[in-house]
Every structure is written in C-alpha cells, then in structure tokens.
Coordinates of C-alpha atoms in Angstrom, one line a residue:
M1 CA -6.0 -47.5 -5.5
R2 CA -7.2 -48.3 -8.5
W3 CA -9.8 -46.2 -11.1
P4 CA -10.7 -48.4 -14.4
G5 CA -10.9 -47.3 -17.5
Y6 CA -9.3 -43.8 -16.3
P7 CA -5.3 -43.6 -17.9
R8 CA -2.5 -43.5 -14.9
D9 CA -1.1 -41.1 -16.3
K10 CA -4.1 -38.9 -16.0
I11 CA -4.3 -39.7 -12.7
V12 CA -0.9 -38.8 -11.5
A13 CA -1.4 -35.3 -13.1
A14 CA -4.1 -34.8 -11.5
A15 CA -2.4 -35.6 -7.9
L16 CA 0.5 -33.6 -8.7
G17 CA -2.3 -30.4 -9.8
S18 CA -3.6 -30.9 -6.2
F19 CA -0.9 -30.2 -4.7
N20 CA -1.3 -26.8 -6.4
P21 CA -2.6 -23.8 -5.3
P22 CA -6.3 -23.4 -5.8
Q23 CA -6.7 -20.2 -6.5
P24 CA -8.1 -19.2 -9.9
Q25 CA -5.3 -16.3 -9.2
Y26 CA -2.6 -18.7 -9.9
K27 CA -4.6 -20.9 -12.5
A28 CA -4.5 -17.8 -14.7
L29 CA -0.8 -17.1 -14.6
K30 CA 0.5 -20.3 -15.3
A31 CA -1.7 -19.9 -18.4
K32 CA -0.3 -17.0 -19.0
L33 CA 3.6 -19.0 -18.8
A34 CA 2.8 -21.6 -21.0
E35 CA 1.8 -18.2 -23.2
A36 CA 5.4 -16.3 -22.9
R37 CA 7.5 -19.7 -23.2
G38 CA 5.8 -20.3 -26.3
G39 CA 6.2 -17.0 -27.6
K40 CA 8.3 -14.3 -29.1
D41 CA 8.9 -10.5 -28.7
D42 CA 6.6 -9.3 -30.8
P43 CA 7.7 -6.7 -33.7
S44 CA 5.0 -5.2 -34.0
K45 CA 5.5 -3.5 -30.2
P46 CA 8.7 -1.0 -30.5
V47 CA 10.7 0.2 -27.3
I48 CA 9.9 3.9 -27.6
P49 CA 13.0 5.9 -26.1
Q50 CA 12.9 8.1 -22.6
G51 CA 12.2 11.8 -23.2
P52 CA 10.2 14.5 -22.4
V53 CA 6.6 14.0 -21.3
L54 CA 4.3 14.0 -24.1
K55 CA 0.6 15.6 -24.3
Y56 CA -2.6 16.7 -25.4
S57 CA -4.1 20.4 -25.1
K58 CA -6.1 22.8 -26.0
D59 CA -5.9 27.3 -25.7
K60 CA -8.4 29.5 -24.3
K61 CA -10.1 29.3 -27.3
G62 CA -10.5 25.7 -28.0
K63 CA -8.0 25.7 -30.6
E64 CA -5.9 22.8 -30.0
V65 CA -2.4 22.4 -28.7
L66 CA -0.4 19.9 -30.5
M67 CA 3.4 18.9 -29.6
E68 CA 5.4 17.3 -32.1
D69 CA 7.8 15.0 -31.1
S70 CA 9.8 12.3 -33.6
R71 CA 8.5 9.2 -30.9
V72 CA 4.6 9.6 -32.0
P73 CA 5.4 7.5 -35.4
A74 CA 6.7 4.5 -32.9
L75 CA 4.1 4.9 -30.7
R76 CA 1.0 4.6 -32.7
Q77 CA 2.4 1.8 -34.7
W78 CA 2.2 0.1 -30.8
F79 CA -0.9 0.8 -29.9
G80 CA -2.5 0.4 -33.8
L81 CA -3.3 4.1 -34.7
T82 CA -3.2 5.2 -38.0
A83 CA -2.1 8.6 -39.5
P84 CA -0.7 10.4 -42.3
D85 CA 2.8 9.6 -42.8
G86 CA 5.3 12.1 -41.8
D87 CA 2.7 13.8 -38.9
T88 CA 4.7 13.5 -35.7
N89 CA 2.0 15.3 -33.8
Y90 CA 0.8 13.9 -30.3
D91 CA -3.3 14.0 -31.4
K92 CA -6.3 12.9 -29.2
A93 CA -6.2 9.8 -30.0
L94 CA -3.0 8.7 -29.7
S95 CA -3.9 10.8 -26.1
D96 CA -7.1 9.2 -25.4
S97 CA -5.3 5.4 -26.4
I98 CA -2.4 6.1 -23.6
A99 CA -5.4 7.6 -21.1
K100 CA -6.8 3.7 -21.3
F101 CA -3.3 1.9 -21.8
Q102 CA -2.2 4.1 -18.2
K103 CA -5.5 3.3 -16.5
E104 CA -5.5 -0.7 -16.8
Q105 CA -2.1 -0.4 -15.6
G106 CA -3.2 1.1 -12.9
L107 CA -0.9 4.8 -14.2
N108 CA -3.3 8.2 -13.6
A109 CA -4.6 8.4 -16.4
N110 CA -3.9 12.1 -17.9
G111 CA -3.1 11.0 -21.3
Q112 CA -0.5 12.1 -20.8
L113 CA 3.3 10.3 -22.1
T114 CA 5.5 10.3 -18.5
S115 CA 8.7 8.5 -17.7
A116 CA 6.3 5.8 -15.3
T117 CA 4.3 5.2 -18.9
L118 CA 7.0 4.9 -20.8
E119 CA 8.1 2.1 -18.8
A120 CA 5.1 0.3 -18.8
I121 CA 4.6 0.4 -22.1
N122 CA 8.3 -0.7 -23.1
G123 CA 7.3 -3.8 -19.8
P124 CA 10.1 -6.7 -19.4
K125 CA 11.7 -9.2 -22.8
R126 CA 10.2 -12.1 -22.8
E127 CA 12.9 -13.9 -21.0
K128 CA 12.4 -11.4 -18.2
T129 CA 8.4 -11.5 -18.3
V130 CA 8.8 -16.0 -17.5
D131 CA 11.0 -15.3 -14.6
I132 CA 8.9 -12.7 -13.2
I133 CA 5.3 -15.2 -13.9
L134 CA 8.0 -17.9 -11.9
A135 CA 7.8 -15.7 -9.2
N136 CA 5.2 -14.2 -8.6
M137 CA 3.9 -18.0 -8.9
E138 CA 6.0 -19.2 -6.3
R139 CA 4.5 -16.8 -3.5
W140 CA 1.0 -18.0 -4.7
R141 CA 2.4 -21.6 -2.9
W142 CA 2.8 -19.2 0.2
M143 CA -0.4 -18.1 0.6
P144 CA -3.6 -20.3 2.2
R145 CA -5.7 -22.3 0.2
D146 CA -8.9 -20.7 1.4
L147 CA -9.0 -16.8 1.0
G148 CA -11.8 -16.8 2.6
E149 CA -15.8 -16.0 0.8
T150 CA -15.0 -12.2 1.9
Y151 CA -12.2 -11.1 2.0
V152 CA -9.0 -8.0 1.7
M153 CA -6.3 -8.7 -0.4
V154 CA -3.6 -5.8 -0.3
N155 CA -1.2 -5.7 -3.8
I156 CA 1.9 -4.1 -2.7
P157 CA 3.4 -3.2 -5.6
D158 CA 0.0 -2.6 -7.3
F159 CA -0.8 -0.1 -4.3
S160 CA -4.4 -1.3 -4.3
L161 CA -6.8 -2.7 -2.1
R162 CA -9.6 -5.2 -3.3
V163 CA -12.1 -5.8 -2.3
V164 CA -14.0 -9.5 -2.5
K165 CA -17.2 -11.3 -2.0
D166 CA -17.9 -14.6 -3.1
G167 CA -15.3 -14.7 -5.8
K168 CA -16.0 -10.4 -7.2
L169 CA -14.8 -7.6 -7.1
V170 CA -17.3 -5.8 -4.3
W171 CA -14.8 -2.8 -3.8
K172 CA -10.8 -1.2 -5.7
T173 CA -9.0 1.3 -4.4
K174 CA -5.6 3.0 -4.0
V175 CA -3.1 2.6 -1.0
V176 CA -0.5 4.3 0.1
V177 CA 2.4 1.1 1.4
G178 CA 5.8 0.8 2.4
K179 CA 8.7 3.0 1.7
P180 CA 11.2 0.6 0.1
N181 CA 13.8 0.6 3.6
L182 CA 10.3 0.5 6.4
P183 CA 8.7 -2.4 3.7
T184 CA 4.8 -3.9 4.4
P185 CA 4.8 -7.1 5.3
L186 CA 3.7 -10.0 3.6
L187 CA 1.1 -11.8 6.0
S188 CA -2.1 -12.9 6.2
A189 CA -4.6 -12.5 8.8
D190 CA -7.9 -11.8 10.2
M191 CA -9.6 -8.0 10.3
K192 CA -11.8 -7.9 13.8
F193 CA -12.6 -4.4 14.3
I194 CA -12.4 -1.3 13.5
T195 CA -11.9 1.9 15.5
V196 CA -13.8 5.5 14.7
N197 CA -12.4 8.8 14.9
P198 CA -9.5 7.3 16.3
T199 CA -6.8 8.4 18.3
W200 CA -3.0 7.9 17.1
N201 CA -0.3 6.6 19.8
V202 CA 3.0 8.2 18.6
P203 CA 4.9 4.7 18.9
P204 CA 8.5 4.7 21.0
S205 CA 10.4 4.8 18.1
I206 CA 9.1 8.0 16.5
I207 CA 9.7 9.5 20.0
Q208 CA 12.8 8.7 21.2
N209 CA 14.2 9.5 17.5
E210 CA 12.5 12.2 16.1
Y211 CA 10.7 13.7 18.9
L212 CA 12.6 14.0 21.9
P213 CA 15.0 16.2 20.0
A214 CA 12.3 18.2 18.6
L215 CA 11.2 18.7 22.3
Q216 CA 14.7 19.9 23.0
Q217 CA 15.0 22.5 20.2
D218 CA 11.2 23.8 21.5
P219 CA 9.0 22.1 24.1
Q220 CA 5.9 24.0 22.0
A221 CA 7.1 21.5 18.9
M222 CA 4.7 18.9 19.5
E223 CA 1.7 21.6 20.9
R224 CA 2.1 23.9 17.2
I225 CA 1.1 20.7 15.5
G226 CA -2.2 18.6 17.0
L227 CA 0.0 16.6 19.5
K228 CA -0.2 15.1 22.9
V229 CA 2.5 15.5 25.4
E230 CA 1.7 12.8 28.6
Q231 CA 4.0 11.1 31.7
N232 CA 2.9 7.8 33.5
R233 CA 4.3 6.9 37.2
D234 CA 6.3 4.7 35.4
G235 CA 8.0 7.5 34.0
T236 CA 6.7 6.0 30.5
I237 CA 6.7 9.3 27.7
R238 CA 3.0 9.6 25.7
I239 CA 2.4 11.4 23.0
Y240 CA -0.9 10.9 21.1
Q241 CA -2.5 13.0 18.5
P242 CA -6.6 13.3 19.0
P243 CA -9.5 12.4 16.7
G244 CA -10.2 15.6 15.2
D245 CA -9.6 16.5 11.1
R246 CA -5.5 16.9 11.1
N247 CA -5.0 13.2 12.9
A248 CA -3.0 11.2 10.5
L249 CA -5.0 8.3 10.9
G250 CA -7.9 10.1 9.5
R251 CA -11.4 8.4 10.5
I252 CA -11.2 4.9 10.9
R253 CA -9.0 2.6 11.1
F254 CA -9.2 -1.4 9.9
N255 CA -7.4 -3.6 12.5
F256 CA -6.2 -7.0 12.3
P257 CA -3.8 -8.2 14.3
N258 CA -0.7 -9.3 13.6
K259 CA 2.9 -9.5 15.0
F260 CA 4.2 -6.9 12.3
L261 CA 1.7 -4.4 14.5
V262 CA 0.8 -3.0 10.6
Y263 CA -2.7 -2.0 9.7
Q264 CA -5.4 -0.1 7.7
H265 CA -6.3 3.6 7.7
D266 CA -7.8 6.6 7.0
T267 CA -5.4 9.9 5.6
P268 CA -5.4 13.5 5.7
D269 CA -3.1 13.6 3.0
K270 CA -5.0 12.9 -0.5
H271 CA -2.8 14.3 -2.7
L272 CA -0.6 11.1 -2.5
F273 CA -3.0 9.3 -4.2
A274 CA -2.6 11.4 -6.9
H275 CA 1.1 9.2 -7.7
D276 CA 2.0 7.0 -10.2
K277 CA 4.0 4.9 -6.9
R278 CA 2.9 5.4 -3.7
A279 CA 5.6 3.2 -1.2
Y280 CA 5.9 6.7 1.0
S281 CA 4.4 5.0 5.0
H282 CA 6.2 3.5 7.9
G283 CA 4.5 0.2 6.7
C284 CA 1.1 0.2 7.3
M285 CA -1.4 1.0 4.0
R286 CA -3.5 4.3 4.2
V287 CA -6.3 4.3 2.3
Q288 CA -8.0 6.4 0.1
D289 CA -11.6 5.4 0.2
P290 CA -12.6 3.7 3.8
P291 CA -16.1 4.3 3.6
E292 CA -16.1 2.6 0.4
V293 CA -13.8 -0.5 1.4
W294 CA -16.4 -0.6 4.5
R295 CA -19.3 -1.6 2.7
G296 CA -17.7 -4.7 2.2
Y297 CA -17.4 -5.8 5.6
P298 CA -21.0 -6.5 7.3
G299 CA -20.6 -4.8 10.5
P300 CA -22.1 -2.7 13.4
S301 CA -25.4 -1.3 11.9
D302 CA -25.4 2.3 13.2
A303 CA -21.7 2.6 12.4
E304 CA -22.5 1.3 8.7
R305 CA -24.8 3.0 8.0
A306 CA -23.2 6.2 8.9
L307 CA -19.7 5.4 7.0
H308 CA -21.9 4.6 4.4
R309 CA -23.3 8.0 3.6
G310 CA -20.0 9.7 4.3
P311 CA -19.7 10.7 8.2
S312 CA -20.9 14.1 9.4
A313 CA -18.8 15.1 12.5
K314 CA -21.8 14.6 14.6
D315 CA -22.3 10.8 13.0
V316 CA -18.1 10.2 14.2
R317 CA -18.7 11.5 17.3
R318 CA -21.9 9.2 17.6
V319 CA -20.5 6.4 16.6
G320 CA -16.9 6.5 17.1
G321 CA -14.8 4.4 19.2
Q322 CA -13.5 0.4 18.4
H323 CA -16.5 -1.7 16.2
Q324 CA -16.3 -5.5 16.9
L325 CA -16.6 -7.1 13.5
P326 CA -19.8 -10.0 13.5
D327 CA -17.5 -11.6 11.1
R328 CA -13.9 -12.3 10.6
I329 CA -12.8 -10.7 7.7
P330 CA -9.3 -12.2 6.6
D331 CA -7.0 -9.8 5.3
H332 CA -4.5 -10.6 2.7
L333 CA -1.2 -8.4 2.4
T334 CA 1.1 -9.6 -1.2
Y335 CA 3.0 -8.6 -3.1
Q336 CA 2.3 -9.2 -6.9
T337 CA 4.3 -7.3 -9.9
A338 CA 2.6 -10.0 -11.8
F339 CA -1.3 -10.5 -12.3
V340 CA -3.6 -11.6 -14.8
D341 CA -6.6 -7.8 -14.2
D342 CA -10.6 -9.0 -15.0
A343 CA -9.9 -8.6 -18.8
G344 CA -7.6 -11.7 -18.7
A345 CA -4.5 -9.2 -19.6
L346 CA -0.8 -10.5 -18.0
Q347 CA 0.4 -6.9 -15.9
I348 CA 3.6 -6.7 -14.9
R349 CA 4.6 -3.5 -11.8
D350 CA 8.1 -2.6 -10.5
D351 CA 9.7 -4.3 -8.1
V352 CA 9.0 -1.9 -5.2
Y353 CA 11.0 -3.4 -2.9
G354 CA 13.0 -5.9 -5.0
R355 CA 11.6 -8.7 -4.0
D356 CA 11.8 -10.9 -7.4
A357 CA 15.4 -10.1 -7.7
K358 CA 15.8 -12.6 -5.1
L359 CA 13.8 -14.9 -4.8
I360 CA 14.7 -15.5 -9.1
S361 CA 18.4 -16.0 -7.7
I362 CA 17.2 -18.2 -5.7
M363 CA 15.1 -20.4 -7.7
K364 CA 17.7 -20.1 -10.4
G365 CA 20.8 -20.8 -7.7
S366 CA 21.3 -24.2 -5.3
E367 CA 20.7 -22.7 -2.2
R368 CA 16.5 -23.0 -3.0
K369 CA 15.9 -23.7 1.1
V370 CA 16.0 -20.5 1.5
A371 CA 12.6 -18.4 1.5
D372 CA 12.2 -14.7 1.8
L373 CA 11.2 -14.3 4.6
A374 CA 10.1 -11.0 6.5
V375 CA 11.6 -9.3 9.2
D376 CA 9.8 -8.3 12.4
R377 CA 11.3 -5.1 12.9
P378 CA 13.8 -3.4 11.6
K379 CA 17.2 -4.4 13.2
G380 CA 17.9 -1.9 15.8
S381 CA 14.4 -0.7 16.7
S382 CA 12.5 -1.1 19.2
S383 CA 8.7 -1.1 20.8
A384 CA 9.6 -0.9 24.0
P385 CA 8.0 2.7 25.7
V386 CA 10.3 6.0 26.1
K387 CA 10.8 6.9 29.8
M388 CA 12.6 9.9 31.5
P389 CA 12.6 10.3 35.4
P390 CA 8.8 11.3 36.4
G391 CA 7.7 15.2 36.5
S392 CA 10.2 15.6 32.9
F393 CA 7.2 16.7 31.5
G394 CA 4.0 16.5 29.8
T395 CA 1.1 15.6 32.7
T396 CA 2.1 13.4 35.5
F397 CA -0.2 10.7 36.8
S398 CA 0.9 10.9 40.5
S399 CA -0.5 11.4 43.6
A400 CA 2.7 13.3 45.2
G401 CA 2.7 15.4 41.9
G402 CA 5.6 16.7 39.2
S403 CA 8.7 17.1 40.9
G404 CA 9.1 20.7 40.5
F405 CA 12.4 20.7 38.0
S406 CA 11.2 22.0 34.1
F407 CA 11.6 20.4 31.4
F408 CA 14.7 21.9 30.3
E409 CA 16.3 21.0 33.5
R410 CA 15.8 16.8 33.9
L411 CA 16.8 16.5 30.3
F412 CA 19.1 19.0 29.0
G413 CA 20.2 21.2 32.0
G414 CA 19.4 24.4 30.4
S415 CA 16.2 26.5 30.0
P416 CA 13.6 26.9 27.2
E417 CA 15.3 30.5 27.1
A418 CA 19.0 29.0 26.1
A419 CA 17.3 27.0 23.5
P420 CA 18.1 27.1 19.4
A421 CA 15.4 28.0 17.1
R422 CA 12.4 26.2 16.3
P423 CA 12.4 23.9 13.5
R424 CA 9.8 22.2 12.4
A425 CA 7.8 19.0 14.1
R426 CA 7.4 16.3 11.8
V427 CA 3.7 14.3 11.9
G428 CA 3.7 12.1 8.9
A429 CA 4.6 8.5 10.7
A430 CA 0.8 7.8 11.8
D431 CA 1.4 4.6 9.9
R432 CA 4.7 3.7 11.3
R433 CA 4.5 -0.3 13.2
V434 CA 2.5 0.1 16.7
T435 CA -0.1 -2.3 18.4
P436 CA -3.5 0.2 18.5
R437 CA -4.3 1.8 21.8

C-alpha cells in the first residue's frame, strides 16, 4: 500500500505504533519513560534517612508543640521551603507540605513524617524507575484494548478503586486487597449484578481448616459469632452468616463472575481503611464506600435510590437480594506500581506482591516466553464442599431426621463436657474466593 506524499518511515512508525495499547494511561507512561531515560537524579532532592516519626501539634492552650530533628533542613530543601539557618523544628509549613504530598501518594494525609512517607519521598533511583515503568507498560499490553465506556478499575498496589465514565473519573475510593500469600488476581470481567444485604456462605476451605477445629473445641463457637451451621442430606456442611450489621460482607456485594471466584464487597471493618497499606483480605476487595461506587453504575431504580441516600435498615430489607444490572460494566483488576496521576505526575507504589521483580527479571533475561501468570487458587486448596456423616451436627434436611448421635460422638468420640477450653473463632475471611450463593 502506498500513500502518495507520505514518508515511508512515518507509515512504518504509525503501523508499528498501532500495535501498542491505545489507552491514555499507557501513552502517559511512555512519555514518563522518555523523561526518566533522558534525565538524571535531581541533586535538589536529597535522600532523607529513616528516624523517629515527626509531627506538628498544639497543646490545650493552642501553643505550638514543635519537634526538633536534624533531618528537617533536608526536608525543607526537598519541598522547596525556606526557614532561618539552623532551624530544625518540624513546623506547620513543613507538616502541611508533607500532608499534601501524602494525599498525592495515596497515604494517610496526617502531616506526620512516617516511615511510609519517607519511603515515598526517597523513591527509587532513576535506573530502577525506568525498569518499573517498563514493567507496567508491559502489563498494559495484557489489558483489553477497549476498557469500556463505563468501567471499574482496581489498582492493587495503590489500594484504590476508580469508577470511570466517558473517560472521566466518577468516583475513587479505598479498597483492601489480598494478602501477599493470597493475592488478588489480575483479570477483566463484566459486572453483572449486585447483591444488597447479602448472606455470607463460608468457603469450604475455611470450614475445613478453621471452623471444624474451632467446633471441636467449642460446639457453640459459631453461634457466638453469629454463624449458622447446617448439614444437607448428602452430608455436606454449610456454615453461613445471615444478613445484618455484623455480616462480614457488609450490605452490598458487587459480582463479576470469574474463574478466581473473587468479588468486591462492603465490610464492617472500616478501621482498616485508615492504614496506608491495606493487603489484608483473602483475595476479594473490601470497598470503603460502596454506596458511592454505586453512583457509577446504571441499575435498578429502587435499589439505586435507596443506596444513593444511604440505606436505612428498612431500605436494605426492601431492596435486599440480587439485582441484575441492565448493562454489564467491565471490571478491571490491575497491578500498577507506576502510573501517571490526574495532575500529570508519575506515581510509584510498593511492589506488594513482588510482581515487578519477577517481570523485570524475565524482560531482561532470555526466558521471555514466560508470562506473569496468575494461579486459580493456592496449591493444595479445594473448593469442594466439606462432607461429614449425615446427622453430625446442625440442621439436617432429611425426612428421616438425624442419627441421634451428637456432634462430638460422631466426629470426635467424646462429649462436650470433656472438651478443652473454648477458643475464639475468627470471622475475617469472608472474602475468601467462593462462588456467591
């Protein structure tokens, strides 16, 4: 094909460029890569050593309480602040600059010089920054070329969820993601329905590994923490938590069917969102403000109106249950340790799962055929239902009724009176990967 009057080299460049990801996030990273390769480490940004936490405060009379530290002059240099020579007081101006920086970095913007803040201030060296950008550009190649007109994007290392509509940010909120040993997977799937006021069905792996041992010690352990135990005719055990204020899934669950069996949900454990690093779950994503996220979704009018105004207990009961979305919303779970923020600044986040190191090693090595593949579930785990002899415990759905033998007689050969001291059973794994019921 010939384009008269158009240089051949530009035709080739345009053809090759068409194979790159078309998303603006990729193009922004590409521009930052050129800057990083052509620049040098800024001598005006000195490395600040670790030390005690510094904070600015006032006493009950309103008088400033200043902390002195030898790192203060270097911090002022880093943020372009001025002060009299020899002044080492951590004052309000410096605290305000730190708070602004923390907000930009997705940290708790309290103005205190914490260890996490220092890590963000010092950041990686230029050579490492280039590698990190390249690794993230490579991961963008794994993403769908069309993200969707309206979509959800979770950035795992940033512990954030964004709702985007027509290229504009509708809402951003904090999330809790999977622990390093139970990582949230990378995937793109369609959000198909939400569940209001959900029931939490405990995954079989938790029943087998955590709750059966707890029941062995204390047959009332589940009841004390608000869980119900049932046994079906085929012997399978079901442990679940009914809807309510204490439910581990909160009041809303966002469902996007996927082979990893993860989803996004509300949580009663709101205190975790005050932490800068929030990798505490079993793989699912706990959302700080699910009613606000809902604003980005087209959905059933009754549920939408109730959630928009902050559902009361009556509202939740009225709209509770499963609600199909009229339009499927793409939900992208991503791993962006380097990205360009809305102000055009390059942001670097901790490699919480160690994915950058592995990918950079592959990209620089000879084994470039190997991709950073996700694993469906940890080796040795199972999602098969837990089975026990019918009548072991709980409610047995059988016309013949139970066997008459107690839980301890069937399972452990002893009586409740002979059981050891009662431990506290743990509720906190509600987001273990499990098919919603």
